């Protein structure tokens, strides 16, 4: 201290430096306390509105190697808040392993992918859209093993009541910025039979929302009179990988035309309707004894290996126009033959359906043999070349995390086109 005091008295230049140094220290200390005060206030405010106690999204971004920062620009900076609902609405159903593996499991796959996506926000006040994870397709019938969805409307209504009683976001927009999944026969009408689906229509409480659904047709239909995105049915990527290891897409295909599934010899009249509009019955009657057609009516666990051996895979409508065979055929390199008038297919901007598939009118199913023979003799090779592009297969498949070009990626692209529903952005635009 004496040395410093002596230096200050004997050297005017050092004296001025000391003053500057003293003021700099004073300013630094002041700024430190001011910034601490501001940060403390900000943290307190956020903690009162944040529902989830999970890790911050930037940590998830570092943990997810499938995505990079370019996705943020691609999705226009979209942020999605995922409600943390009680387990009876979703994860409790996963006690049955089928829940996450069957053809309606897109509702589970989409939820899982969003949880680790970089578009997820943990602050609902910063969200553009709100995802409501309710699994309605996992209530399997004890009679036939099929998903029973009679409880769907009440379960979703109960979830909405729960989230709207604690948080303001549903009531603020009347649900217009909320996203649901309806991955079964007639989507958001929640019924397996079309006449009943049309009669009951979309529940009133969902009519303002965005629905991700497997059902879609080009004509006007009561079950798509809601903001919607057509998504592919779920096919297990693990099962496909196992099949492709044994039978690569470019391997030998010794089956000309393939179909395995329900085909009624004598179709039953159910409420004035016949299953598959009798299309499958016509196929069986017309081509059941045709050696070019490999038609089977009974279940077989290894049926994917049959698809991998086939050149053409028939994808006729059932009760609904869409079918998991469509995705399985594409993924396993078999040209899908779509027999479902007016069907609206998923992700047309990413999947060149006209170049990888055939469409046959329901009324022309009795001409199917001649149509397939003509294609086989002319442009089958070109169709297969387009079909076997790995990007096409990836666009229709879900994984546990979002990967560029996969089904969830394209869903996010579709949702980013609906940001006019974002309350946060409309508020910013008026300020």
Coordinates of C-alpha atoms in Angstrom, one line a residue:
X1 CA 0.0 0.0 0.0
X2 CA 2.9 2.4 0.8
X3 CA 4.5 1.7 -2.6
X4 CA 1.2 2.4 -4.3
X5 CA 0.6 5.6 -2.3
X6 CA 4.1 6.8 -3.2
X7 CA 3.5 6.1 -6.9
X8 CA 0.3 8.0 -6.9
X9 CA 1.9 11.1 -5.4
X10 CA 5.1 11.1 -7.5
X11 CA 3.6 10.3 -11.0
X12 CA 0.7 12.3 -12.4
X13 CA 0.2 9.8 -15.3
X14 CA -0.1 6.9 -12.9
X15 CA -2.4 9.0 -10.7
X16 CA -4.9 9.4 -13.5
X17 CA -4.7 5.7 -14.3
X18 CA -5.5 4.9 -10.8
X19 CA -8.7 7.0 -11.0
X20 CA -9.8 5.3 -14.2
X21 CA -9.1 1.9 -12.5
X22 CA -11.1 2.8 -9.5
X23 CA -14.1 4.0 -11.5
X24 CA -13.9 0.8 -13.6
X25 CA -14.1 -1.3 -10.5
X26 CA -17.0 0.7 -9.2
X27 CA -18.9 0.4 -12.5
X28 CA -18.3 -3.4 -12.7
X29 CA -19.7 -3.9 -9.2
X30 CA -22.7 -1.8 -10.0
X31 CA -23.4 -3.7 -13.2
X32 CA -23.0 -7.1 -11.5
X33 CA -25.7 -6.2 -8.8
X34 CA -28.0 -4.7 -11.5
X35 CA -27.8 -7.8 -13.7
X36 CA -28.3 -10.2 -10.8
X37 CA -31.4 -8.3 -9.9
X38 CA -32.8 -8.5 -13.4
X39 CA -32.0 -12.2 -13.8
X40 CA -33.6 -13.0 -10.5
X41 CA -36.8 -11.3 -11.5
X42 CA -36.9 -13.0 -14.9
X43 CA -36.3 -16.4 -13.5
X44 CA -39.1 -16.0 -10.9
X45 CA -41.5 -15.0 -13.6
X46 CA -40.8 -18.0 -15.8
X47 CA -41.0 -20.5 -13.0
X48 CA -44.6 -19.5 -12.3
X49 CA -45.7 -20.3 -15.8
X50 CA -43.6 -23.3 -16.7
X51 CA -45.4 -26.6 -16.2
X52 CA -42.8 -29.2 -17.1
X53 CA -39.6 -29.7 -15.0
X54 CA -37.7 -31.4 -17.8
X55 CA -34.3 -30.3 -19.2
X56 CA -34.2 -27.1 -21.2
X57 CA -34.6 -27.4 -25.0
X58 CA -31.0 -26.4 -25.7
X59 CA -29.8 -29.5 -23.8
X60 CA -32.1 -31.6 -25.9
X61 CA -30.7 -30.1 -29.1
X62 CA -27.2 -31.1 -28.0
X63 CA -28.4 -34.6 -27.2
X64 CA -30.3 -35.1 -30.5
X65 CA -27.7 -35.7 -33.3
X66 CA -30.4 -36.1 -35.9
X67 CA -31.2 -32.4 -36.1
X68 CA -29.2 -29.3 -36.7
X69 CA -29.8 -25.6 -36.4
X70 CA -31.0 -25.4 -40.0
X71 CA -34.3 -27.0 -38.9
X72 CA -35.1 -23.8 -36.9
X73 CA -35.1 -21.8 -40.1
X74 CA -37.0 -24.5 -42.1
X75 CA -39.8 -24.5 -39.5
X76 CA -39.9 -20.7 -39.4
X77 CA -38.8 -20.7 -35.7
X78 CA -42.0 -22.7 -34.7
X79 CA -42.2 -23.6 -31.1
X80 CA -44.6 -26.4 -29.8
X81 CA -45.5 -26.9 -26.2
X82 CA -46.3 -30.5 -25.2
X83 CA -48.8 -30.8 -22.4
X84 CA -47.7 -33.0 -19.5
X85 CA -51.0 -34.9 -19.0
X86 CA -51.7 -37.4 -16.3
X87 CA -50.7 -41.0 -17.3
X88 CA -54.3 -42.2 -17.8
X89 CA -54.4 -40.1 -21.0
X90 CA -51.3 -41.7 -22.6
X91 CA -48.4 -43.5 -21.0
X92 CA -50.6 -45.8 -18.9
X93 CA -51.8 -47.4 -22.1
X94 CA -48.3 -48.4 -22.9
X95 CA -48.5 -51.3 -20.4
X96 CA -49.8 -53.2 -23.4
X97 CA -46.8 -53.4 -25.8
X98 CA -49.1 -53.4 -28.8
X99 CA -50.0 -49.8 -28.1
X100 CA -46.7 -48.5 -29.5
X101 CA -46.4 -51.0 -32.4
X102 CA -49.8 -51.5 -34.1
X103 CA -51.0 -49.6 -37.2
X104 CA -52.7 -46.8 -35.2
X105 CA -49.6 -46.1 -33.1
X106 CA -48.7 -42.9 -34.9
X107 CA -50.3 -41.1 -31.9
X108 CA -47.5 -42.6 -29.7
X109 CA -44.7 -42.1 -32.3
X110 CA -45.6 -38.4 -32.8
X111 CA -45.7 -37.8 -29.1
X112 CA -42.3 -39.4 -28.5
X113 CA -40.7 -37.6 -31.4
X114 CA -42.0 -34.2 -30.2
X115 CA -40.6 -34.8 -26.7
X116 CA -37.0 -34.7 -28.0
X117 CA -37.5 -32.3 -30.8
X118 CA -35.8 -28.9 -31.0
X119 CA -39.1 -27.3 -31.8
X120 CA -40.4 -28.1 -28.4
X121 CA -40.5 -25.3 -25.8
X122 CA -40.9 -25.8 -22.1
X123 CA -42.4 -22.3 -21.7
X124 CA -46.0 -22.4 -22.9
X125 CA -46.0 -18.6 -23.1
X126 CA -43.4 -18.9 -25.9
X127 CA -45.4 -21.6 -27.8
X128 CA -46.9 -21.2 -31.3
X129 CA -48.8 -24.5 -31.1
X130 CA -49.8 -26.8 -28.3
X131 CA -49.7 -30.6 -28.6
X132 CA -52.3 -32.7 -26.6
X133 CA -51.0 -36.3 -26.2
X134 CA -54.0 -38.5 -25.8
X135 CA -53.8 -42.1 -26.9
X136 CA -57.3 -43.3 -28.0
X137 CA -56.4 -46.3 -30.1
X138 CA -54.9 -48.6 -27.4
X139 CA -58.1 -50.0 -25.9
X140 CA -58.0 -53.4 -27.6
X141 CA -61.2 -55.4 -27.8
X142 CA -61.1 -58.7 -25.8
X143 CA -63.4 -60.2 -28.5
X144 CA -61.4 -59.7 -31.7
X145 CA -58.3 -57.9 -30.5
X146 CA -59.0 -54.8 -32.7
X147 CA -58.7 -51.3 -31.2
X148 CA -62.0 -50.1 -29.8
X149 CA -62.4 -46.4 -29.9
X150 CA -65.8 -45.9 -28.4
X151 CA -64.2 -44.1 -25.5
X152 CA -62.2 -41.7 -27.6
X153 CA -64.6 -38.7 -27.4
X154 CA -65.0 -38.8 -23.7
X155 CA -61.2 -39.3 -23.1
X156 CA -60.3 -36.3 -25.2
X157 CA -63.0 -34.2 -23.7
X158 CA -61.7 -35.1 -20.2
X159 CA -58.1 -34.2 -21.3
X160 CA -59.3 -30.8 -22.5
X161 CA -61.2 -30.2 -19.3
X162 CA -58.0 -31.0 -17.3
X163 CA -55.7 -28.7 -19.2
X164 CA -58.1 -25.8 -19.6
X165 CA -58.8 -25.8 -15.8
X166 CA -55.2 -25.1 -15.0
X167 CA -53.9 -23.1 -17.9
X168 CA -55.4 -20.3 -20.0
X169 CA -54.2 -21.4 -23.5
X170 CA -57.1 -23.6 -24.6
X171 CA -59.7 -21.0 -23.6
X172 CA -57.6 -18.2 -25.1
X173 CA -57.8 -19.5 -28.6
X174 CA -60.8 -21.9 -28.3
X175 CA -58.3 -24.6 -29.2
X176 CA -57.4 -23.3 -32.6
X177 CA -53.6 -23.5 -31.9
X178 CA -53.9 -27.0 -30.3
X179 CA -52.9 -30.2 -32.1
X180 CA -54.4 -33.7 -31.7
X181 CA -53.7 -37.1 -33.4
X182 CA -56.6 -39.2 -34.8
X183 CA -54.8 -42.2 -36.4
X184 CA -57.7 -44.5 -37.1
X185 CA -60.2 -45.4 -39.7
X186 CA -62.2 -42.1 -40.1
X187 CA -59.9 -39.8 -38.2
X188 CA -61.5 -37.1 -36.0
X189 CA -65.0 -38.6 -36.4
X190 CA -63.7 -41.4 -34.0
X191 CA -65.7 -44.3 -35.5
X192 CA -64.8 -47.4 -37.5
X193 CA -67.9 -47.4 -39.6
X194 CA -68.3 -44.6 -42.1
X195 CA -72.1 -44.2 -41.8
X196 CA -71.8 -43.8 -38.0
X197 CA -68.7 -41.6 -38.4
X198 CA -70.6 -39.3 -40.8
X199 CA -73.7 -39.3 -38.5
X200 CA -71.8 -38.3 -35.4
X201 CA -69.3 -36.0 -37.2
X202 CA -66.3 -34.3 -35.6
X203 CA -66.9 -33.5 -31.9
X204 CA -67.8 -29.9 -31.4
X205 CA -64.9 -29.3 -29.0
X206 CA -62.3 -30.3 -31.7
X207 CA -63.7 -28.4 -34.7
X208 CA -61.3 -25.4 -34.2
X209 CA -58.2 -27.5 -33.7
X210 CA -55.6 -29.0 -35.9
X211 CA -55.9 -32.8 -36.4
X212 CA -53.1 -35.1 -37.6
X213 CA -55.1 -38.0 -39.1
X214 CA -54.6 -41.0 -41.4
X215 CA -57.9 -40.5 -43.1
X216 CA -58.1 -38.2 -46.1
X217 CA -60.1 -38.0 -49.3
X218 CA -60.1 -35.5 -52.1
X219 CA -63.8 -34.8 -52.0
X220 CA -65.7 -33.1 -49.3
X221 CA -66.3 -35.3 -46.3
X222 CA -67.7 -34.6 -42.8
X223 CA -64.7 -36.3 -41.1
X224 CA -62.2 -33.9 -42.6
X225 CA -64.1 -30.7 -42.1
X226 CA -61.4 -29.5 -39.7
X227 CA -57.9 -28.1 -40.2
X228 CA -56.0 -31.4 -40.8
X229 CA -52.8 -33.0 -42.0
X230 CA -52.9 -36.4 -43.6
X231 CA -50.2 -38.6 -41.9
X232 CA -49.0 -42.1 -42.7
X233 CA -50.1 -45.1 -40.6
X234 CA -47.4 -46.4 -38.3
X235 CA -45.2 -49.3 -39.3
X236 CA -42.5 -50.5 -37.0
X237 CA -39.1 -49.5 -38.4
X238 CA -37.5 -52.4 -36.5
X239 CA -39.7 -54.9 -38.3
X240 CA -38.9 -53.4 -41.6
X241 CA -35.1 -53.4 -40.9
X242 CA -35.3 -57.0 -40.0
X243 CA -37.1 -57.8 -43.3
X244 CA -34.8 -55.7 -45.4
X245 CA -31.7 -57.4 -44.0
X246 CA -33.0 -60.7 -45.3
X247 CA -34.6 -59.4 -48.5
X248 CA -33.1 -56.1 -49.8
X249 CA -35.4 -53.9 -52.0
X250 CA -33.2 -54.8 -55.1
X251 CA -33.4 -58.5 -54.4
X252 CA -35.2 -61.2 -56.3
X253 CA -39.0 -60.7 -56.7
X254 CA -40.7 -63.9 -57.7
X255 CA -44.3 -62.9 -56.8
X256 CA -46.1 -60.9 -59.6
X257 CA -49.0 -59.5 -57.6
X258 CA -49.5 -59.9 -53.8
X259 CA -52.3 -59.4 -51.3
X260 CA -52.8 -60.9 -47.9
X261 CA -55.8 -59.8 -45.8
X262 CA -59.5 -60.0 -45.3
X263 CA -61.4 -61.1 -48.5
X264 CA -64.9 -62.2 -48.0
X265 CA -66.2 -64.8 -50.4
X266 CA -69.8 -63.8 -49.6
X267 CA -69.7 -60.2 -48.4
X268 CA -72.1 -59.3 -45.6
X269 CA -74.4 -56.3 -45.7
X270 CA -73.5 -54.2 -42.7
X271 CA -75.8 -51.1 -42.3
X272 CA -76.3 -51.0 -46.0
X273 CA -72.6 -51.2 -46.8
X274 CA -70.3 -54.0 -47.9
X275 CA -66.7 -54.4 -46.6
X276 CA -64.3 -52.8 -49.1
X277 CA -67.3 -52.0 -51.3
X278 CA -66.9 -55.6 -52.4
X279 CA -63.6 -54.7 -54.2
X280 CA -61.7 -57.4 -52.3
X281 CA -64.4 -60.0 -53.0
X282 CA -64.1 -59.1 -56.7
X283 CA -60.3 -59.6 -56.6
X284 CA -60.7 -63.0 -55.0
X285 CA -63.3 -64.2 -57.4
X286 CA -61.6 -62.9 -60.5
X287 CA -57.9 -63.7 -59.7
X288 CA -58.1 -66.4 -56.9
X289 CA -57.1 -69.1 -59.4
X290 CA -54.8 -66.9 -61.5
X291 CA -51.2 -68.1 -60.9
X292 CA -49.8 -64.6 -61.3
X293 CA -51.7 -63.5 -58.2
X294 CA -50.5 -64.5 -54.7
X295 CA -53.7 -64.0 -52.7
X296 CA -54.1 -65.1 -49.1
X297 CA -57.0 -64.6 -46.7
X298 CA -55.4 -65.6 -43.4
X299 CA -52.9 -63.8 -41.2
X300 CA -49.2 -64.7 -41.3
X301 CA -46.6 -63.1 -39.0
X302 CA -44.0 -63.1 -41.7
X303 CA -46.1 -61.4 -44.4
X304 CA -43.5 -58.6 -44.8
X305 CA -41.2 -61.2 -46.4
X306 CA -43.9 -61.8 -49.0
X307 CA -44.1 -58.1 -49.8
X308 CA -40.3 -58.0 -50.2
X309 CA -40.6 -60.8 -52.8
X310 CA -43.4 -59.1 -54.8
X311 CA -43.4 -56.8 -57.8
X312 CA -46.9 -55.4 -57.3
X313 CA -48.7 -55.1 -53.9
X314 CA -52.5 -54.6 -53.9
X315 CA -53.7 -51.9 -51.6
X316 CA -57.5 -52.0 -51.8
X317 CA -59.7 -50.0 -49.4
X318 CA -61.2 -51.7 -46.3
X319 CA -63.8 -49.9 -44.4
X320 CA -61.7 -46.8 -44.8
X321 CA -59.7 -45.9 -47.9
X322 CA -56.2 -45.9 -46.3
X323 CA -54.2 -49.0 -45.4
X324 CA -50.9 -49.8 -43.7
X325 CA -50.1 -51.9 -46.8
X326 CA -49.4 -48.7 -48.6
X327 CA -46.5 -47.8 -46.3
X328 CA -45.2 -51.3 -46.1
X329 CA -45.2 -51.7 -49.8
X330 CA -43.2 -48.5 -50.4
X331 CA -40.8 -49.3 -47.5
X332 CA -40.2 -52.8 -48.9
X333 CA -39.8 -51.8 -52.5
X334 CA -43.1 -53.3 -53.9
X335 CA -45.1 -51.1 -56.3
X336 CA -48.3 -50.2 -54.4
X337 CA -51.5 -50.6 -56.5
X338 CA -53.9 -48.2 -54.9
X339 CA -57.6 -49.2 -55.2
X340 CA -59.4 -46.6 -53.2
X341 CA -61.2 -43.9 -55.2
X342 CA -60.4 -40.3 -54.1
X343 CA -57.9 -41.2 -51.4
X344 CA -55.7 -38.3 -50.2
X345 CA -52.2 -39.5 -49.7
X346 CA -49.7 -38.2 -47.1
X347 CA -47.0 -35.7 -47.9
X348 CA -47.5 -35.3 -51.7
X349 CA -44.8 -32.6 -51.8
X350 CA -42.2 -35.1 -50.6
X351 CA -43.5 -38.4 -51.9
X352 CA -43.9 -38.5 -55.8
X353 CA -46.9 -40.9 -55.6
X354 CA -47.6 -40.8 -59.4
X355 CA -44.1 -41.9 -60.1
X356 CA -43.9 -44.8 -57.5
X357 CA -47.4 -46.3 -57.5
X358 CA -50.3 -47.3 -59.7
X359 CA -53.9 -46.2 -59.1
X360 CA -56.7 -48.4 -60.3
X361 CA -60.3 -47.3 -60.1
X362 CA -62.6 -49.4 -58.0
X363 CA -64.8 -50.0 -61.0
X364 CA -61.8 -51.3 -63.0
X365 CA -60.7 -53.9 -60.6
X366 CA -61.8 -56.7 -62.9
X367 CA -59.3 -55.3 -65.4
X368 CA -56.5 -55.5 -62.9
X369 CA -54.6 -58.4 -64.6
X370 CA -54.3 -56.6 -67.9
X371 CA -53.3 -53.3 -66.3
X372 CA -50.5 -54.9 -64.3
X373 CA -49.3 -57.0 -67.3
X374 CA -49.1 -53.8 -69.4
X375 CA -47.1 -51.9 -66.7
X376 CA -44.7 -54.9 -66.2
X377 CA -44.0 -54.9 -70.0
X378 CA -43.4 -51.2 -70.3
X379 CA -42.4 -49.0 -67.4
X380 CA -42.1 -51.2 -64.3
X381 CA -38.3 -50.7 -64.1
X382 CA -38.7 -46.9 -64.1
X383 CA -41.3 -47.0 -61.3
X384 CA -39.1 -49.3 -59.2
X385 CA -36.1 -47.0 -59.7
X386 CA -38.2 -44.1 -58.3
X387 CA -39.7 -46.3 -55.5
X388 CA -36.3 -47.6 -54.3
X389 CA -35.0 -44.1 -53.6
X390 CA -34.3 -44.2 -49.8
X391 CA -35.7 -40.7 -49.3
X392 CA -39.2 -42.0 -50.4
X393 CA -39.2 -44.8 -47.8
X394 CA -37.9 -42.5 -45.0
X395 CA -40.6 -39.9 -45.6
X396 CA -43.3 -42.4 -44.5
X397 CA -41.7 -43.8 -41.4
X398 CA -41.6 -42.7 -37.8
X399 CA -38.7 -43.0 -35.3
X400 CA -38.3 -42.2 -31.7
X401 CA -36.6 -38.9 -32.6
X402 CA -37.1 -36.5 -35.4
X403 CA -34.7 -37.1 -38.3
X404 CA -34.4 -34.9 -41.4
X405 CA -36.8 -36.2 -44.1
X406 CA -38.7 -38.7 -41.9
X407 CA -42.5 -38.7 -41.3
X408 CA -42.3 -36.5 -38.2
X409 CA -40.1 -34.0 -40.1
X410 CA -42.8 -33.6 -42.8
X411 CA -45.5 -33.2 -40.1
X412 CA -43.5 -30.3 -38.6
X413 CA -43.2 -28.8 -42.1
X414 CA -47.0 -29.0 -42.5
X415 CA -47.6 -27.5 -39.0
X416 CA -45.2 -24.7 -39.7
X417 CA -47.5 -23.7 -42.5
X418 CA -50.3 -23.1 -40.0
X419 CA -48.5 -20.5 -37.9
X420 CA -51.2 -18.0 -38.7
X421 CA -53.0 -19.7 -35.8
X422 CA -50.2 -18.7 -33.4
X423 CA -51.5 -16.4 -30.7
X424 CA -47.9 -15.4 -29.8
X425 CA -47.2 -14.2 -33.3
X426 CA -50.4 -12.4 -33.7
X427 CA -49.8 -10.6 -30.5
X428 CA -46.3 -9.6 -31.5
X429 CA -47.6 -8.3 -34.8
X430 CA -50.1 -5.9 -33.1
X431 CA -47.6 -4.5 -30.6

